[in-house]
Each structure stands twice: as C-alpha cells, then as structure tokens.
Coordinates of N, CA and C in Angstrom, one line a residue:
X140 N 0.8 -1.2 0.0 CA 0.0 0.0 0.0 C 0.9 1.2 0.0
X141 N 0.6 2.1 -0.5 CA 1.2 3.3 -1.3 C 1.2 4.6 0.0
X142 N 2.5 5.1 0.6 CA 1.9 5.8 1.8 C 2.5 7.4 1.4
X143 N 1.2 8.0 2.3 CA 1.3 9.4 1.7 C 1.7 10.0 3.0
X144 N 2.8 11.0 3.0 CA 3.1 11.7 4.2 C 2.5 13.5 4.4
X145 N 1.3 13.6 4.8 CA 0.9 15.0 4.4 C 1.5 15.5 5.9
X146 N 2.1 16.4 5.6 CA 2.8 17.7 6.9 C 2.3 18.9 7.3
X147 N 0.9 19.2 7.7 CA 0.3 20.3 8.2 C 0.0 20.1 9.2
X148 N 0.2 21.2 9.9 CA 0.1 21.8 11.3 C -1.5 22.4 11.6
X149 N -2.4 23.0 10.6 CA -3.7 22.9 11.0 C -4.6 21.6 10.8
X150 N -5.3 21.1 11.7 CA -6.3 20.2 11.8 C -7.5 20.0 10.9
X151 N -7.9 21.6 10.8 CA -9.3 21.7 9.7 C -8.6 20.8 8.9
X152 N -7.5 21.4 8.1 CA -6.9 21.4 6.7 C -6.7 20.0 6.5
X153 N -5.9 19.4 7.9 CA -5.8 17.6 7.5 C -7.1 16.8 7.1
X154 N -7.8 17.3 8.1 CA -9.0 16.4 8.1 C -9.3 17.0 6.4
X155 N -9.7 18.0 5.8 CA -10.1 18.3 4.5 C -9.2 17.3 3.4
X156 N -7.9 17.3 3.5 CA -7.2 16.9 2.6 C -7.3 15.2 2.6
X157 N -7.4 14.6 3.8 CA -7.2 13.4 4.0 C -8.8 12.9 3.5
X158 N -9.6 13.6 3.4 CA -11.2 13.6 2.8 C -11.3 13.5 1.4
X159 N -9.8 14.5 0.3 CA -10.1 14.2 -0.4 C -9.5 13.2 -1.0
X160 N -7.9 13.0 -0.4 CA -7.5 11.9 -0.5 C -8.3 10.8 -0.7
X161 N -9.2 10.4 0.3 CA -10.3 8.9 0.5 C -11.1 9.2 -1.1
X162 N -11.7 10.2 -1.9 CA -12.4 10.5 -2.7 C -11.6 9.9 -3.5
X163 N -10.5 10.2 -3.8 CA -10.0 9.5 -5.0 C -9.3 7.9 -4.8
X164 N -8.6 7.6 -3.8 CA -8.3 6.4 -3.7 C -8.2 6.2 -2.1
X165 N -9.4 5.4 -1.9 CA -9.7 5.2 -0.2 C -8.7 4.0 -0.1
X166 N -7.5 3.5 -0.3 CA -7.4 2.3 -0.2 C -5.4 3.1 0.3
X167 N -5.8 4.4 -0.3 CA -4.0 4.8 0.5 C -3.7 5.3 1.9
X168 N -3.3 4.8 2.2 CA -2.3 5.2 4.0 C -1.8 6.5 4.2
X169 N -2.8 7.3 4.7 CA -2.4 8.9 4.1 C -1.7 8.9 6.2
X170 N -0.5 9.6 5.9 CA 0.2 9.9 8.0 C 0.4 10.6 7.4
X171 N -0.1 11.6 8.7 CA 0.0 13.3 9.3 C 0.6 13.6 10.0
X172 N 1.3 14.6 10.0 CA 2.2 15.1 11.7 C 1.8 16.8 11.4
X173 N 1.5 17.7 12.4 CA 1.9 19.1 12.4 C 3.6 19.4 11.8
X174 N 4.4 18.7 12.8 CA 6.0 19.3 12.8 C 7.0 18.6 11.7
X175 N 7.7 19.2 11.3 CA 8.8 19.2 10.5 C 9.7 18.3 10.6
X176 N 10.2 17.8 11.3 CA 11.2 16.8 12.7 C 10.5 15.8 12.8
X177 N 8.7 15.8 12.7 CA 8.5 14.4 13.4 C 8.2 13.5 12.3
X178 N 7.7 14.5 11.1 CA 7.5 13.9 9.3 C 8.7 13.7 9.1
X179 N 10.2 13.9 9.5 CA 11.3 13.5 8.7 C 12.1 12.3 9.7
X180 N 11.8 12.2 10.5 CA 11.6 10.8 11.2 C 11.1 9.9 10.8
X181 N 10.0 9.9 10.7 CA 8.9 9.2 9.9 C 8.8 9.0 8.7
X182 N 9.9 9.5 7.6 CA 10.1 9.2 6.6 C 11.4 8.6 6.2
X183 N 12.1 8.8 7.3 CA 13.3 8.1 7.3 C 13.4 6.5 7.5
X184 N 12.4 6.2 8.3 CA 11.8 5.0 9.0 C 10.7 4.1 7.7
X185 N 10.3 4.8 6.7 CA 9.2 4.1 6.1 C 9.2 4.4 4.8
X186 N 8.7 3.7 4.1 CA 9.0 4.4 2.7 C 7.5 5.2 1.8
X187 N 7.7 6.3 1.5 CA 6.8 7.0 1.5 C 7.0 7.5 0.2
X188 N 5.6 7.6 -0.7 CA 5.5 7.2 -2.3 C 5.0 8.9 -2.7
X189 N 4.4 9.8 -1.6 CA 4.3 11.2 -2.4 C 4.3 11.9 -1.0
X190 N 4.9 13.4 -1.0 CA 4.5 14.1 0.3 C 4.1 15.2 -0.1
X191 N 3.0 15.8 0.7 CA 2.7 17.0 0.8 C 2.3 17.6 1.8
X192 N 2.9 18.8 1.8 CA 4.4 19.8 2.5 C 3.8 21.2 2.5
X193 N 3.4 21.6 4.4 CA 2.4 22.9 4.2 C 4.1 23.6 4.4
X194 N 4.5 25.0 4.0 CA 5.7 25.6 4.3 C 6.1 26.2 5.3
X195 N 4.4 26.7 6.1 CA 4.2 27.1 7.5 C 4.1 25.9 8.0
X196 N 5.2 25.6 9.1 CA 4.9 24.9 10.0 C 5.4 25.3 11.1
X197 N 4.8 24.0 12.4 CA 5.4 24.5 13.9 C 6.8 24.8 13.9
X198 N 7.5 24.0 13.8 CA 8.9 24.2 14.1 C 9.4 24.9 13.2
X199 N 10.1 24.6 11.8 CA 10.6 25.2 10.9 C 9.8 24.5 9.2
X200 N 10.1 25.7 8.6 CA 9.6 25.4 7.0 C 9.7 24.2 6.7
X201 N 7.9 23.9 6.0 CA 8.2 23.0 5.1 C 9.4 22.5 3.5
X202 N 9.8 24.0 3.3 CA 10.6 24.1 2.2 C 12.2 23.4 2.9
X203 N 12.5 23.8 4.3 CA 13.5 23.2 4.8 C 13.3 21.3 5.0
X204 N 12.4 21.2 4.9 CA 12.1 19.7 5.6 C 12.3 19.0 4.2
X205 N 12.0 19.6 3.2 CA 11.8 19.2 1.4 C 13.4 18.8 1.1
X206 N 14.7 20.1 1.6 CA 15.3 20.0 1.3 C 15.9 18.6 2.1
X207 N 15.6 19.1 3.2 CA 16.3 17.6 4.5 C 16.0 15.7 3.2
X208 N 14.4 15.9 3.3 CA 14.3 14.7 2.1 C 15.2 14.2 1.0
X209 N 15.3 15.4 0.5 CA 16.1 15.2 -0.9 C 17.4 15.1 -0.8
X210 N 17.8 15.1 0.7 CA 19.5 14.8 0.9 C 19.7 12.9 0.7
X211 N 18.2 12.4 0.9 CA 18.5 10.9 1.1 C 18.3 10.5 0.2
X212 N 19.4 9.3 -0.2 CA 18.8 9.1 -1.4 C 17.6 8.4 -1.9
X213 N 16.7 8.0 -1.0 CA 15.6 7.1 -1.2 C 14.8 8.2 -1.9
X214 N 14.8 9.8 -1.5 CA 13.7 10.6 -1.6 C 14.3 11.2 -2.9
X215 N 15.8 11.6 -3.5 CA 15.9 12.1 -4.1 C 14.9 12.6 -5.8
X216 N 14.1 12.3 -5.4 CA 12.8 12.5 -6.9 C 11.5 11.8 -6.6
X217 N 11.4 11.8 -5.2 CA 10.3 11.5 -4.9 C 9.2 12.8 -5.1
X218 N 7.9 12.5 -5.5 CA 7.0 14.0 -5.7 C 7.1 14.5 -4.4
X219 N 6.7 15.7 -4.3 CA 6.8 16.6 -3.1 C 5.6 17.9 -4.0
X220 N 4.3 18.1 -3.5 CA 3.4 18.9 -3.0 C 3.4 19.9 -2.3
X221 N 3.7 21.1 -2.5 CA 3.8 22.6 -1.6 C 2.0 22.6 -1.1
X222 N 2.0 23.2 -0.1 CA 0.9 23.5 0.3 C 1.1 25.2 0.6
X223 N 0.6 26.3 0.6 CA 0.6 27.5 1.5 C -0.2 28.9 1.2
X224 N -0.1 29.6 2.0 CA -0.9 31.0 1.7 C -0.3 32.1 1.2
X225 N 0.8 31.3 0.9 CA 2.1 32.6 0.8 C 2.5 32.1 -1.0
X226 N 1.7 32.4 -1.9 CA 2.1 32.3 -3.0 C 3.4 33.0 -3.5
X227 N 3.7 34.1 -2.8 CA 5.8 34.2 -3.3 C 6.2 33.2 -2.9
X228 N 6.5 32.3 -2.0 CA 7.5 30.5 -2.1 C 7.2 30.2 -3.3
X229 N 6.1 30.1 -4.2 CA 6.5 29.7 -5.4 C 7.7 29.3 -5.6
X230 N 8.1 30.6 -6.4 CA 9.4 30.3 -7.2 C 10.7 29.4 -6.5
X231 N 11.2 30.1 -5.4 CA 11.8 29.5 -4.5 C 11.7 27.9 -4.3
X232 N 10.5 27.4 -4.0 CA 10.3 26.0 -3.5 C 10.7 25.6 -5.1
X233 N 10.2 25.6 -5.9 CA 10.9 25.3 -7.5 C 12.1 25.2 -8.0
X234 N 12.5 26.4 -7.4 CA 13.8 26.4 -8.0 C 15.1 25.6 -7.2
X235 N 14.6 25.3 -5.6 CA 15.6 25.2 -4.1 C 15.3 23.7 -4.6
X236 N 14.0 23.3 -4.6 CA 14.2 21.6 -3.8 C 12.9 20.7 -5.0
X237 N 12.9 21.2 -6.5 CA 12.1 21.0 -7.5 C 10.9 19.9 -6.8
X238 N 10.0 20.8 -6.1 CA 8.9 20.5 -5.9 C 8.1 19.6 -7.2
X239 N 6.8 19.0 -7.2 CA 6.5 18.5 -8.0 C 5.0 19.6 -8.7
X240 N 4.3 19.8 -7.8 CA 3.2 21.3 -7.6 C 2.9 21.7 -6.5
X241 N 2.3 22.8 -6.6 CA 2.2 23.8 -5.8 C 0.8 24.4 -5.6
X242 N 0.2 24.2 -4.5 CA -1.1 24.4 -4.1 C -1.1 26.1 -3.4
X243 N -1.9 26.9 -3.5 CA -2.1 28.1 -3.0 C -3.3 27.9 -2.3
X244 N -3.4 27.9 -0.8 CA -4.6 28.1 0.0 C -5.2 29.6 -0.6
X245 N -6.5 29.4 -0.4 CA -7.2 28.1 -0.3 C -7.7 28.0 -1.6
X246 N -7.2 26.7 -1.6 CA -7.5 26.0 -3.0 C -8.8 24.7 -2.9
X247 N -9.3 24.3 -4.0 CA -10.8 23.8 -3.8 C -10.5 22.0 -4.3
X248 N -11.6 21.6 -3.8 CA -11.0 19.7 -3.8 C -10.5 19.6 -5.2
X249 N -11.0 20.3 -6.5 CA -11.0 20.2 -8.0 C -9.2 20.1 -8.1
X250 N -8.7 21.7 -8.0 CA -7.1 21.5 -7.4 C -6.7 21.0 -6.9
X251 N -6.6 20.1 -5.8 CA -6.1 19.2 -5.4 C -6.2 17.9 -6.0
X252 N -7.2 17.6 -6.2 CA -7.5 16.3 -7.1 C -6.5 16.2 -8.2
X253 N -6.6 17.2 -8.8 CA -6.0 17.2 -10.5 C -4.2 16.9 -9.8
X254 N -3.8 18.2 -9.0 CA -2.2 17.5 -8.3 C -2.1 16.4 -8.1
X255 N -3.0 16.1 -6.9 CA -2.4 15.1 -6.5 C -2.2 13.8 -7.0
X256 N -3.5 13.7 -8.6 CA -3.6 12.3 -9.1 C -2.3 12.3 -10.3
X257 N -1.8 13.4 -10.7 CA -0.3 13.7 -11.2 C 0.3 13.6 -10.9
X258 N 0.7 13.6 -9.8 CA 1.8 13.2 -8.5 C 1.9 11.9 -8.0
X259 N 0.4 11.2 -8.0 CA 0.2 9.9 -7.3 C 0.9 9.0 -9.0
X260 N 0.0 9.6 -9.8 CA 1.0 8.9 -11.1 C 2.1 8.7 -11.5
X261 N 3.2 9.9 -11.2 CA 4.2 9.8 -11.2 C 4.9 9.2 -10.5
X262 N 4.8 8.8 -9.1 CA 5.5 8.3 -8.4 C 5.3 7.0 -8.8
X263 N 4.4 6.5 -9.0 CA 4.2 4.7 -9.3 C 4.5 4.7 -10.3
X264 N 4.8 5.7 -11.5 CA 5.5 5.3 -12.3 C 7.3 5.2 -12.1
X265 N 7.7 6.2 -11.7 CA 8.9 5.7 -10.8 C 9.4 4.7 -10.1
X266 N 8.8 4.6 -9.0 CA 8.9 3.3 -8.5 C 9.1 2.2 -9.1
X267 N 7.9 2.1 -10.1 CA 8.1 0.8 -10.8 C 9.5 0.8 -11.7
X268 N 10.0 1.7 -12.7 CA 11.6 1.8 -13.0 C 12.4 1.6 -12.2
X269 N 12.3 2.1 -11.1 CA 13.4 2.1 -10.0 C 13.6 1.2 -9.0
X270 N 12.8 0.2 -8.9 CA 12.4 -0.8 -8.4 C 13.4 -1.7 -8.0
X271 N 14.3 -2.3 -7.6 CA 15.4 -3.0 -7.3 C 15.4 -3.9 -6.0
X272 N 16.0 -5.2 -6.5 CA 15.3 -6.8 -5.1 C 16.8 -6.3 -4.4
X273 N 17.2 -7.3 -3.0 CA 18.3 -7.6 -2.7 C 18.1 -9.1 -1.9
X274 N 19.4 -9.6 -2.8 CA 19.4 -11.2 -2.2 C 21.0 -11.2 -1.4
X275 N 20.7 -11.9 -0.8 CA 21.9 -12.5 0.3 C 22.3 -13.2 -0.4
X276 N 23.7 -13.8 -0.3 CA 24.1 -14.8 -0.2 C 25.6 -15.1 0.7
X277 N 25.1 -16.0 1.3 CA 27.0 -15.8 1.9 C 27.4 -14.2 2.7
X278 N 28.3 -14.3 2.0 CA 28.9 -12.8 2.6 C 28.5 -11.4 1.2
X279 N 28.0 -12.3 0.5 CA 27.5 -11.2 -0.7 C 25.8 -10.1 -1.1
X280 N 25.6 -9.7 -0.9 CA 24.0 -9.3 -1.4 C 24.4 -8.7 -3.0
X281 N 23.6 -9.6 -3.4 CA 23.4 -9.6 -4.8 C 21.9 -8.4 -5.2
X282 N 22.2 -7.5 -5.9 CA 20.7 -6.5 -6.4 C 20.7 -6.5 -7.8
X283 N 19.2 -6.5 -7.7 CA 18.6 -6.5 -9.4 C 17.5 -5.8 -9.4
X284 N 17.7 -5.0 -10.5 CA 16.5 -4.1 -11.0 C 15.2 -5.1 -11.7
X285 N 14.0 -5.0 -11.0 CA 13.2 -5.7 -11.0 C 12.7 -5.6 -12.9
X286 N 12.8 -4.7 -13.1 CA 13.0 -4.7 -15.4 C 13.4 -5.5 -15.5
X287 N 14.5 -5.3 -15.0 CA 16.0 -6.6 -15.5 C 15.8 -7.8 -15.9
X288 N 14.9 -8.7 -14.8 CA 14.4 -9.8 -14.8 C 13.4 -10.4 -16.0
X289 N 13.7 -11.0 -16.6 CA 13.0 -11.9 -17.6 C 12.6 -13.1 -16.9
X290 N 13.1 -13.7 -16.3 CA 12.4 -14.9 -15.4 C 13.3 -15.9 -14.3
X291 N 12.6 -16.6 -13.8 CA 13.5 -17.3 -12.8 C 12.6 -18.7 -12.7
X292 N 14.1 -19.2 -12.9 CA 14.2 -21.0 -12.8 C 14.5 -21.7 -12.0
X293 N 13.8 -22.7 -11.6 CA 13.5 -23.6 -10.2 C 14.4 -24.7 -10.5
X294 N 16.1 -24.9 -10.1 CA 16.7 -26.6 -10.0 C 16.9 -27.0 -8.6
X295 N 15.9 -28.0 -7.9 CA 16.2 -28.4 -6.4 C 15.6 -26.9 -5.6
X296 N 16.9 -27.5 -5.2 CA 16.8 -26.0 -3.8 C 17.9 -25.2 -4.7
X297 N 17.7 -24.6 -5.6 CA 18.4 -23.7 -6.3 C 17.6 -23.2 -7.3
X298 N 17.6 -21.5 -7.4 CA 17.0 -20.9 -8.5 C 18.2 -20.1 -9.1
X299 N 17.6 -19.9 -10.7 CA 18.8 -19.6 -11.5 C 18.0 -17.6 -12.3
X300 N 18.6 -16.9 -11.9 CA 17.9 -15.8 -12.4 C 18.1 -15.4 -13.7
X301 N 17.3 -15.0 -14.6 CA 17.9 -14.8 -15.7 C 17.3 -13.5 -16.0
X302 N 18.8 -12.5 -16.8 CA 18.1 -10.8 -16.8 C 18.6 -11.2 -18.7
X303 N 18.1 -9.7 -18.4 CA 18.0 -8.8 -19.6 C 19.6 -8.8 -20.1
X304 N 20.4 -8.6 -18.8 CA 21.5 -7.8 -19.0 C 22.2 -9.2 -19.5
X305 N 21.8 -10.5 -19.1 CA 22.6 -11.4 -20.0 C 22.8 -11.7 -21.4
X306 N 21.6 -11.2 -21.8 CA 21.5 -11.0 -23.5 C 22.9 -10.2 -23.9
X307 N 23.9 -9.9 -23.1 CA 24.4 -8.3 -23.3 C 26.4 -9.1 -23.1
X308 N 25.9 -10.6 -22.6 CA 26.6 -11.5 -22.3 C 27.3 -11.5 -20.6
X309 N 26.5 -11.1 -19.9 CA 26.5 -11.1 -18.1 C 25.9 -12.2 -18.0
X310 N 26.2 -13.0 -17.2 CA 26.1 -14.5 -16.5 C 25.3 -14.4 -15.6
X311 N 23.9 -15.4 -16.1 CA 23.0 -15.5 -14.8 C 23.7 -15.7 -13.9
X312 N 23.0 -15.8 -12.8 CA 23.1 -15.9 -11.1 C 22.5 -17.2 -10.9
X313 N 23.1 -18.1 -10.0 CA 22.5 -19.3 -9.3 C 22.4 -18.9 -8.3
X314 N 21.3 -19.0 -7.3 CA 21.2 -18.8 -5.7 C 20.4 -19.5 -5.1
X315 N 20.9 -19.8 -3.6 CA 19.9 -20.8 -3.1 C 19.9 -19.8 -1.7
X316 N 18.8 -21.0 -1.1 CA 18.3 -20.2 0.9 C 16.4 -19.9 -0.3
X317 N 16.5 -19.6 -1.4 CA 15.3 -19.0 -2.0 C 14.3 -19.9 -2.4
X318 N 13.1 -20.0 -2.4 CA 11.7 -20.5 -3.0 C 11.6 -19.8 -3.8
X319 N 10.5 -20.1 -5.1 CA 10.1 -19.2 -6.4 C 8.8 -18.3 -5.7
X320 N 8.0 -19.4 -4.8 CA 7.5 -18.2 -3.8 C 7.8 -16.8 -2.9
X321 N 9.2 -17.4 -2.1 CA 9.6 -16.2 -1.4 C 10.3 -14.7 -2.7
X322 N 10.2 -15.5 -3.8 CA 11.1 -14.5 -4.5 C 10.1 -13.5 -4.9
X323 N 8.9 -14.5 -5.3 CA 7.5 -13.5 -5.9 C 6.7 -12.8 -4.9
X324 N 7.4 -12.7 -3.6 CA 6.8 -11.8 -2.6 C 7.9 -10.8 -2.5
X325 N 9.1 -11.2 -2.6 CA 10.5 -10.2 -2.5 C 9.9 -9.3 -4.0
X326 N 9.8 -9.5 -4.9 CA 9.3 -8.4 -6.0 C 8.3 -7.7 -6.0
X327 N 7.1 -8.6 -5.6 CA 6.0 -7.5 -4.8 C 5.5 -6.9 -6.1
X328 N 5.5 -7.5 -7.1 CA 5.2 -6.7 -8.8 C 3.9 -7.5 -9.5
X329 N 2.7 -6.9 -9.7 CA 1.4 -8.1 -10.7 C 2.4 -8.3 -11.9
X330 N 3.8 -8.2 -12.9 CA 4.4 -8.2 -13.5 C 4.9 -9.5 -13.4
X331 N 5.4 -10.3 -12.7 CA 5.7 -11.3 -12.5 C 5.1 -12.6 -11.7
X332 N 4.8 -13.3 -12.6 CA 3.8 -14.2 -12.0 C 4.1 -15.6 -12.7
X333 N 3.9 -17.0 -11.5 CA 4.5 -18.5 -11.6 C 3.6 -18.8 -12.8
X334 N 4.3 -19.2 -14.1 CA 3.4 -20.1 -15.0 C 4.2 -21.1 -15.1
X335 N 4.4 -21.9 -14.3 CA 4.9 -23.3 -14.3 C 5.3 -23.9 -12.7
X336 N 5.4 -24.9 -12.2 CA 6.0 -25.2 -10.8 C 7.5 -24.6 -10.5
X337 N 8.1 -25.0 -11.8 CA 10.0 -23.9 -11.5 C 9.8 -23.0 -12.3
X338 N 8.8 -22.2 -12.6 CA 9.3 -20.8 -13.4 C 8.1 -19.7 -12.9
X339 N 9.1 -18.8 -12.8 CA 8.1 -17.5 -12.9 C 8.6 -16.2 -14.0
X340 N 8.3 -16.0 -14.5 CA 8.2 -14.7 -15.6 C 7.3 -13.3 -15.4
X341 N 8.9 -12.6 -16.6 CA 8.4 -11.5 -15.9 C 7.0 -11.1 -17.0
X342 N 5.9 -11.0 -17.2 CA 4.8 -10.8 -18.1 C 5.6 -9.7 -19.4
X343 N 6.1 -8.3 -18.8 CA 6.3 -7.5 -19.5 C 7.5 -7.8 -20.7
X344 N 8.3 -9.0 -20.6 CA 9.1 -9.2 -21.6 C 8.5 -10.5 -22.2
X345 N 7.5 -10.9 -22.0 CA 6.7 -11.9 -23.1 C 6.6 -11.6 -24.7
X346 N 6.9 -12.1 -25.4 CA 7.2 -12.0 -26.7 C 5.7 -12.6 -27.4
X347 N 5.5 -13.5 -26.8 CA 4.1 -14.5 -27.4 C 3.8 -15.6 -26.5
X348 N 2.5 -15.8 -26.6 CA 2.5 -17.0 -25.9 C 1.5 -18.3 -26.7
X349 N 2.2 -19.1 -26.8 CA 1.7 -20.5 -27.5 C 0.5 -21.4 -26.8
X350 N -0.5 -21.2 -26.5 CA -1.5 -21.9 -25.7 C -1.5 -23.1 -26.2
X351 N -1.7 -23.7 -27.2 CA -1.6 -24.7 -27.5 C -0.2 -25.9 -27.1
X352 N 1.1 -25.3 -27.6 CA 1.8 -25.5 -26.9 C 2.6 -25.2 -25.9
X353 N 1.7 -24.9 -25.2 CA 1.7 -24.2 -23.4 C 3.4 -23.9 -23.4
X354 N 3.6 -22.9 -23.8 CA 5.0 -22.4 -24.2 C 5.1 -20.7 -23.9
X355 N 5.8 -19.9 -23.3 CA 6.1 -18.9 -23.5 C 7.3 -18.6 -24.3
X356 N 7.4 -17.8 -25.4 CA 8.7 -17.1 -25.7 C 9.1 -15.8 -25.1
X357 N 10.2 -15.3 -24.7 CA 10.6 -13.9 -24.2 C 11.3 -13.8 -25.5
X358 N 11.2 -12.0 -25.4 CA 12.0 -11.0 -25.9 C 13.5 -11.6 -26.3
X359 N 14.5 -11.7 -27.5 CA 15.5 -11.5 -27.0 C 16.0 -13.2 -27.0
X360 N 15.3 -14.6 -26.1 CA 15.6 -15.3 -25.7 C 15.3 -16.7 -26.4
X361 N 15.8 -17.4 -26.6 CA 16.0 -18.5 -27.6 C 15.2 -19.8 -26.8
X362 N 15.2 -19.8 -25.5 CA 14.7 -21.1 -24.7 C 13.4 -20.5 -24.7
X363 N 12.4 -21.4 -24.5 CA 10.9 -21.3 -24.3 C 10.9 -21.3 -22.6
X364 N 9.5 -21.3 -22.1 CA 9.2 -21.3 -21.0 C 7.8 -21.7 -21.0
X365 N 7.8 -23.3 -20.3 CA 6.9 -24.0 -20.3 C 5.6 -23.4 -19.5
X366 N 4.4 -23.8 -19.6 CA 3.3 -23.1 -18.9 C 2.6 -24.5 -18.0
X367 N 2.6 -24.5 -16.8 CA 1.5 -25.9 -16.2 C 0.2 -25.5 -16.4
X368 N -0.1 -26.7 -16.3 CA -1.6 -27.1 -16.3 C -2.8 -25.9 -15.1
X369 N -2.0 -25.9 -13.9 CA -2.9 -25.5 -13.1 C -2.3 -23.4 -12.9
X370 N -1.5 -23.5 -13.7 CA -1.3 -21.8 -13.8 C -1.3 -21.2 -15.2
X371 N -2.2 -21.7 -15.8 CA -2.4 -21.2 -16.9 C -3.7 -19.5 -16.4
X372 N -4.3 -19.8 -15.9 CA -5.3 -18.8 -15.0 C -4.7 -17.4 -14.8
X373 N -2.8 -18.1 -14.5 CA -2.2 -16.7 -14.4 C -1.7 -15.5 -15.5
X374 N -2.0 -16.4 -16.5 CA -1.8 -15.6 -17.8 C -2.7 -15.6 -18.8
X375 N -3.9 -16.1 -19.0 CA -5.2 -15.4 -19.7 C -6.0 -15.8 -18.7
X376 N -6.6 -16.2 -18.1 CA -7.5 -16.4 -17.3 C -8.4 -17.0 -17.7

C-alpha cells in the first residue's frame, strides 16, 4: 500500500485533505504530523510514495524539511506537494528543492484532485523503474532491477535468475536459501507471475505466448518457458 506523508500543522486542513484523498483512492495510507522533525523521522523509518508539505509549520519550513528529504537518497525525486498562503514561495520551492506542484490556499477539492492524481501517477510510475530486489548470499547481497528480470528457474533447492542484462553477455546468477515463492513476494510486482512449478516470468518481456503448446517465448531469448496445467489462469484467465 502506497503511503502518503501529508505535513500540516492545522487540523481543519488535514482532516479536509485526508477527505479528499479517501475520494479519489480510499485504499491509501495517508500519515500526518503538524511538525517538520516528526515527518522527517517518519520518513526516514518508512517508505513513503508522495509528500505534501504545508511551508508554515510548527517548528521550521516546510521548504527546509523538502530540502532535508532530498539529501537521502531514497527521496531524491520523490513527488513533493507545496501547500501555503504565501504564493511568493513559489518560485523558490521550484527552484531550491524542485517540488512537484504547488497548491495556494485556499485551493478547492477540484485542485487538489487534479495534483495530487499527477503526483500519485508519477510516483508509481517511478517506483516501478526504480524498483530493485536484494538477495543475500553468503557474505554477498546480490541487487537487481526488478525490469532486468526476464524470469527465474527452479533446479532443487536452487534458483537460477535470468536478466535482460545477460543477452548483453553477463552471467545468470545461481542462488539458493530462496523459493520461487519467497522471491514472488520479495518483487511484490502483478508483473511477475508463476506459469509453471519452476518458473516465474516477468509478463512484460513476453514476446508471445503459445496456448496450445503451453509455451512462453521472451524477448531476446532463444529457450521457451513451459506453462503448467494449473497456472495457466495466471496468464489469460
């Protein structure tokens, strides 16, 4: 679930915004704080997919707390939402800590709607690019950009990953301690889904798929990828 960090210090205003939030998608995890220090705690600790950032706050600016974000790198291009009454921050918040938009109290649910569903879009489209697993092994953690992946093969207690970037002649990975289960929860992606007992693929580099002979081709790749009997559901339904 997708969490939204809204940072105002008046109460009306949360409760209003967290109202319209529910209007367009009641299913996101909207956390509030008044103070500047306790949202950047709190974002340090969790990962948070859009913020919006009144500039008046208790302690110090929201435009200072924007900047605090953008020092880490998790936040670095995360959307960021100005809130305030003080339409000169404009330019400033723009130009200091490239906000994503910029709301002028008092603005009506219509404006907010239209930001925030631009903002909410952007960020999940990022995410999804930027998206990267990490596997243990040994004394090593191995990371992959969840694109990367074309699919992963089940030998024993051993899975073999295969990317993109091997076409390019980089050497799958063998790794074990892993299930094709545990991995399809480590990605956390509807993109990748088991069509066979040892395989999971990634949907988006499907090239075609052979129903008849319950066969996937990828992009790029010369081996097929068999389809079972009871996970065919996961790819036409």
């Amino acid at each position: 679930m997708s969490k939204i960090l809204l940072v105002e210090d008046n109460p009306d205003a949360v409760k209003r915004i967290i109202r319209y939030i529910n209007k367009i998608f009641a299913e996101l995890d909207v956390v509030s704080f008044p103070e500047a220090g306790e949202a950047l705690q709190y974002a340090k600790a969790n990962d948070v997919s859009l913020f919006i950032l009144d500039i008046q706050l208790e302690d110090y600016k929201g435009t200072s707390l924007a900047k605090q974000l953008r020092e880490l790198p998790e936040y670095k291009y995360t959307p960021i939402i100005f809130e305030t009454a003080l339409a000169g921050e404009e330019l400033s918040a723009y130009r200091d800590v490239k906000c994503y938009s910029f709301l002028v109290k008092p603005f009506d649910e219509e404006e907010f709607a239209a930001a925030f569903r631009d903002a909410l879009g952007l960020s999940k489209q990022m995410n999804q690019q930027a998206k990267t697993i990490q596997i243990e092994q040994k004394q090593f953690i191995l990371e992959y950009a969840a694109q990367d992946i074309a699919y992963i093969e089940a030998f024993g207690k051993k899975l073999v990953i295969h990317t993109i970037s091997r076409l390019s002649g980089i050497k799958e990975d063998t790794i074990s301690g892993y299930t094709l289960s545990g991995l399809l929860a480590l990605l956390d992606d509807p993109a990748f889904v088991q069509c066979h007992k040892s395989y999971v693929v990634n949907k988006s580099h499907i090239e075609k798929i052979d129903k008849s002979g319950r066969k996937i081709c990828l992009k790029g790749f010369t081996d097929t990828i068999p389809i079972g009997n009871k996970y065919q559901a996961e790819l036409w339904g």
